[in-house]
mmCIF file of C-alpha atoms in Angstrom:
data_model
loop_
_atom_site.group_PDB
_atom_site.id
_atom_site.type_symbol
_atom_site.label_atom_id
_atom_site.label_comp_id
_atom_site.label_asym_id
_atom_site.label_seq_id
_atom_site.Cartn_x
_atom_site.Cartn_y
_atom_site.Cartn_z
ATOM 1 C CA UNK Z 1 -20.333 11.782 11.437
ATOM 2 C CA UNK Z 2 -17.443 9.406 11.871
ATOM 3 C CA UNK Z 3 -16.533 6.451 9.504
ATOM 4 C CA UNK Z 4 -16.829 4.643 12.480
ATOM 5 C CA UNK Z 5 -20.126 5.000 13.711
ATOM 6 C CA UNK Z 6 -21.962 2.916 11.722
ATOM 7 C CA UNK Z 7 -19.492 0.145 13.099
ATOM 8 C CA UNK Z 8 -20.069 1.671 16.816
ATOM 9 C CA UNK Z 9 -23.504 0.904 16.995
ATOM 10 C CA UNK Z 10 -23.802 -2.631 15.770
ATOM 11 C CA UNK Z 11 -20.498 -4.425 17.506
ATOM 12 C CA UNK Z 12 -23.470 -6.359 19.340
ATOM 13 C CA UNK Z 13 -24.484 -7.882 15.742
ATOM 14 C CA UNK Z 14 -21.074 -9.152 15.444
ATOM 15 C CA UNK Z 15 -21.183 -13.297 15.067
ATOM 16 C CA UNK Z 16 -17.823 -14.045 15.847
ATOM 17 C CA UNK Z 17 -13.750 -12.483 15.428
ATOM 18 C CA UNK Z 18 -13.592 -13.506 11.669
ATOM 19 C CA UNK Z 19 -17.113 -11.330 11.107
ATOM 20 C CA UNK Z 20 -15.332 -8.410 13.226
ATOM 21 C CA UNK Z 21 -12.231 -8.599 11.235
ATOM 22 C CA UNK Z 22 -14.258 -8.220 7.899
ATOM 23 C CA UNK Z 23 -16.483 -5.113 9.025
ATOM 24 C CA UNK Z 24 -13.350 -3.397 10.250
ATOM 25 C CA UNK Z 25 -11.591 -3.910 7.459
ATOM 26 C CA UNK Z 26 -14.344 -1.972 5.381
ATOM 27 C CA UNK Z 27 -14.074 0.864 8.267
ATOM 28 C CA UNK Z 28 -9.973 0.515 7.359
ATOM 29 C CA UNK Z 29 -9.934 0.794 4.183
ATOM 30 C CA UNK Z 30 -13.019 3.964 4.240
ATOM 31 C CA UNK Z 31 -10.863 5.613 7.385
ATOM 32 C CA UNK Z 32 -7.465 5.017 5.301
ATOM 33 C CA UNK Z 33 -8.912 6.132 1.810
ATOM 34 C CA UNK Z 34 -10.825 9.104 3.621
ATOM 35 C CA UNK Z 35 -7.029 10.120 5.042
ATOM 36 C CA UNK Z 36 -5.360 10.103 1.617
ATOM 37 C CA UNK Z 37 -8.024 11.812 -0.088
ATOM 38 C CA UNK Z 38 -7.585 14.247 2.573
ATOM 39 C CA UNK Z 39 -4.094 14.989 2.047
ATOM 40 C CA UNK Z 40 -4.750 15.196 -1.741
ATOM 41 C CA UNK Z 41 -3.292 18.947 -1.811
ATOM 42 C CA UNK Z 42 0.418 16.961 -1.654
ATOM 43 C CA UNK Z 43 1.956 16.372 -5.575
ATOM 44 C CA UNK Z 44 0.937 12.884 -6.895
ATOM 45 C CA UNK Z 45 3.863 10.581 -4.963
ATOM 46 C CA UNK Z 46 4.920 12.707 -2.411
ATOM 47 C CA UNK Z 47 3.312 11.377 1.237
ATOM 48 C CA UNK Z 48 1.067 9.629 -0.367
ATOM 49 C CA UNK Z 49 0.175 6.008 1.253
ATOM 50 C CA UNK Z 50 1.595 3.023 -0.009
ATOM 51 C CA UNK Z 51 0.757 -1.030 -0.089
ATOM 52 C CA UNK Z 52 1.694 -3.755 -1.349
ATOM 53 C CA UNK Z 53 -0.009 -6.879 -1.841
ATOM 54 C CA UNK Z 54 2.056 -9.294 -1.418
ATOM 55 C CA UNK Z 55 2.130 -10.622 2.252
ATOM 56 C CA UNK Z 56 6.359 -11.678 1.894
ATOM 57 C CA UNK Z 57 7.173 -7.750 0.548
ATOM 58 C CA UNK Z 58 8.518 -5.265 2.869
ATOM 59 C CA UNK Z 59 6.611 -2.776 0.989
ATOM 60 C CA UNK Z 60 9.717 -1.532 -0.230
ATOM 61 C CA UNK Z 61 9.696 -3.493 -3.233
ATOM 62 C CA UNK Z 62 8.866 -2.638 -6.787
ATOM 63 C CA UNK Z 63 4.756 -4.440 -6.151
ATOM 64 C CA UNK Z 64 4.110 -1.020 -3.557
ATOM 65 C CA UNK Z 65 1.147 0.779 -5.076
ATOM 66 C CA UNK Z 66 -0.597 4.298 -4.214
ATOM 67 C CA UNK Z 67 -3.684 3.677 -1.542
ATOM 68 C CA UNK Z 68 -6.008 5.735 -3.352
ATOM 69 C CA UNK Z 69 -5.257 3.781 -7.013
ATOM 70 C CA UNK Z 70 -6.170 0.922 -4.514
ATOM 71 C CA UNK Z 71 -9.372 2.163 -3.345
ATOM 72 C CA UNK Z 72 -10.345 3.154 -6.690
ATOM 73 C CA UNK Z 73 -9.264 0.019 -8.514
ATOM 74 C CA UNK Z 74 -11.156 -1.820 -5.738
ATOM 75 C CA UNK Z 75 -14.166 -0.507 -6.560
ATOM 76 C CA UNK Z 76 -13.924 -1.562 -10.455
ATOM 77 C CA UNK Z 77 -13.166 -5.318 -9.534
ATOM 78 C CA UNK Z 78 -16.405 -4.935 -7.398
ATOM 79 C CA UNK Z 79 -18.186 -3.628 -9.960
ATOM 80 C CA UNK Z 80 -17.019 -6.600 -11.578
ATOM 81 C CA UNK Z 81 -16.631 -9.336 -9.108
ATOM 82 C CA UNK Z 82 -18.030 -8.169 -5.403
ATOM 83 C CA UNK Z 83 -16.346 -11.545 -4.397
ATOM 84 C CA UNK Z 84 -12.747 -10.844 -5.895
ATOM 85 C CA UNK Z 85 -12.819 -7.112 -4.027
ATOM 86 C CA UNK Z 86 -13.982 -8.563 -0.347
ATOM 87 C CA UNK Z 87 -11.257 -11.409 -0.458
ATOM 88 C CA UNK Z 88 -8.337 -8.612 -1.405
ATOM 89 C CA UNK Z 89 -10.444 -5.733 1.307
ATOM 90 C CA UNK Z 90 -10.104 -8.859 3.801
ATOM 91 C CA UNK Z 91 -6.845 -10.138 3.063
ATOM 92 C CA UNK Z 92 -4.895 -7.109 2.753
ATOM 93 C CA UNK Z 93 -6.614 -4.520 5.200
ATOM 94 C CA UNK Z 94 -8.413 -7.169 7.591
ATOM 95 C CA UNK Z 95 -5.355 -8.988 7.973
ATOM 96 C CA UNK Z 96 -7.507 -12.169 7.733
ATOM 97 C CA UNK Z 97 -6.276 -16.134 6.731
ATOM 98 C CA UNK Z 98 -7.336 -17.953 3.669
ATOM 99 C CA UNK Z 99 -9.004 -20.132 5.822
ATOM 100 C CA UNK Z 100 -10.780 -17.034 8.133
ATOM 101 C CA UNK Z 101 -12.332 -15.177 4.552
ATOM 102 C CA UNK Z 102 -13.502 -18.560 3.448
ATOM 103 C CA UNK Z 103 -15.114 -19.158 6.371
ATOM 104 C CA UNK Z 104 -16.624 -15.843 6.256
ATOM 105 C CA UNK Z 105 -17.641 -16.018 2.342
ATOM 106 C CA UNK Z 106 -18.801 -19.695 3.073
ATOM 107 C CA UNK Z 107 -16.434 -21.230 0.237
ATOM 108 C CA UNK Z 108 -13.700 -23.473 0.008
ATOM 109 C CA UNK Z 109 -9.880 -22.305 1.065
ATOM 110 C CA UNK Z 110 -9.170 -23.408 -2.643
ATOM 111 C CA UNK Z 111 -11.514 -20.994 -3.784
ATOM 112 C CA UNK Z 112 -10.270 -18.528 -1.980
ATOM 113 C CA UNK Z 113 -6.607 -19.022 -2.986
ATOM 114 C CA UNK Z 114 -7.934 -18.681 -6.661
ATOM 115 C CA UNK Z 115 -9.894 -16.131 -6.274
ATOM 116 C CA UNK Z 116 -6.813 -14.224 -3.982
ATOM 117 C CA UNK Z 117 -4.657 -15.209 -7.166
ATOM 118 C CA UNK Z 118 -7.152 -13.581 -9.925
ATOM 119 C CA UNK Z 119 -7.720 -10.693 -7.640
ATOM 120 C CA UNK Z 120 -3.688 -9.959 -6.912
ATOM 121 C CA UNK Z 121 -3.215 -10.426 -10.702
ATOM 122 C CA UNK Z 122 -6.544 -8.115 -11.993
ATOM 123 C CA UNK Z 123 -5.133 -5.152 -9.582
ATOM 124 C CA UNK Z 124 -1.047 -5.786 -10.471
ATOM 125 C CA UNK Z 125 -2.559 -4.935 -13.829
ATOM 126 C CA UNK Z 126 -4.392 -2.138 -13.303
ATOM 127 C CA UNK Z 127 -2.016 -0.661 -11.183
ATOM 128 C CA UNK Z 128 0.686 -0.713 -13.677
ATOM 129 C CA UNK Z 129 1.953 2.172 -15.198
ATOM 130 C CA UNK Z 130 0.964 2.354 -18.686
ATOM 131 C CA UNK Z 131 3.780 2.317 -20.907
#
């Protein structure tokens, strides 16, 4: 069974772009997170996936971090705040606006750019190498 197949058989359910964006965005992240685990035999660094989450990086900058520390520091902040993880799974994988996810979360865009904020700043942190 395919990541995708879930998504296959309820595109008909789909209420608009911004609600299409946001369930394939989940499939991204699952299909990109499935990848990396995949080529897990590779040493820690070496052709492993990288992002960054900052939209004005290259991703060549010093913010890039490893796709699976992503995934798995994604799910801790949803553990902690579902909100925080949906706004950084829609931002940074859906390629979706301030405007779009608060549309789709039915809050404000100043909400959302706090939220985005406290998100960006929870994962720099866990991210980081420990000293």
């Amino acid at each position: 069974m395919s990541v995708l197949d879930p998504l296959a058989g309820h595109l008909d359910a789909l209420e608009d772009r911004t609600h299409f964006y946001a369930v394939a965005s989940q499939a991204m992240r699952q299909v990109l997170a499935d990848h990396a685990r995949a080529a897990g035999r590779l040493k820690r660094g070496e052709g492993r996936r990288r992002v960054t989450l900052d939209e004005s990086r290259d991703g060549q900058g010093p913010s890039q971090y490893d796709l699976l520390d992503l995934d798995d520091s994604l799910r801790r902040l949803s553990s902690l705040n579902a909100r925080h993880a949906k706004i950084v799974e829609l931002r940074l994988l859906g390629g979706l606006t301030v405007k779009e996810v608060a549309s789709l979360l039915g809050v404000s865009d100043t909400t959302i750019d706090k939220d985005w904020f406290m998100a960006k700043a929870w994962l720099r942190n866990e991210l980081s190498p420990a000293p």
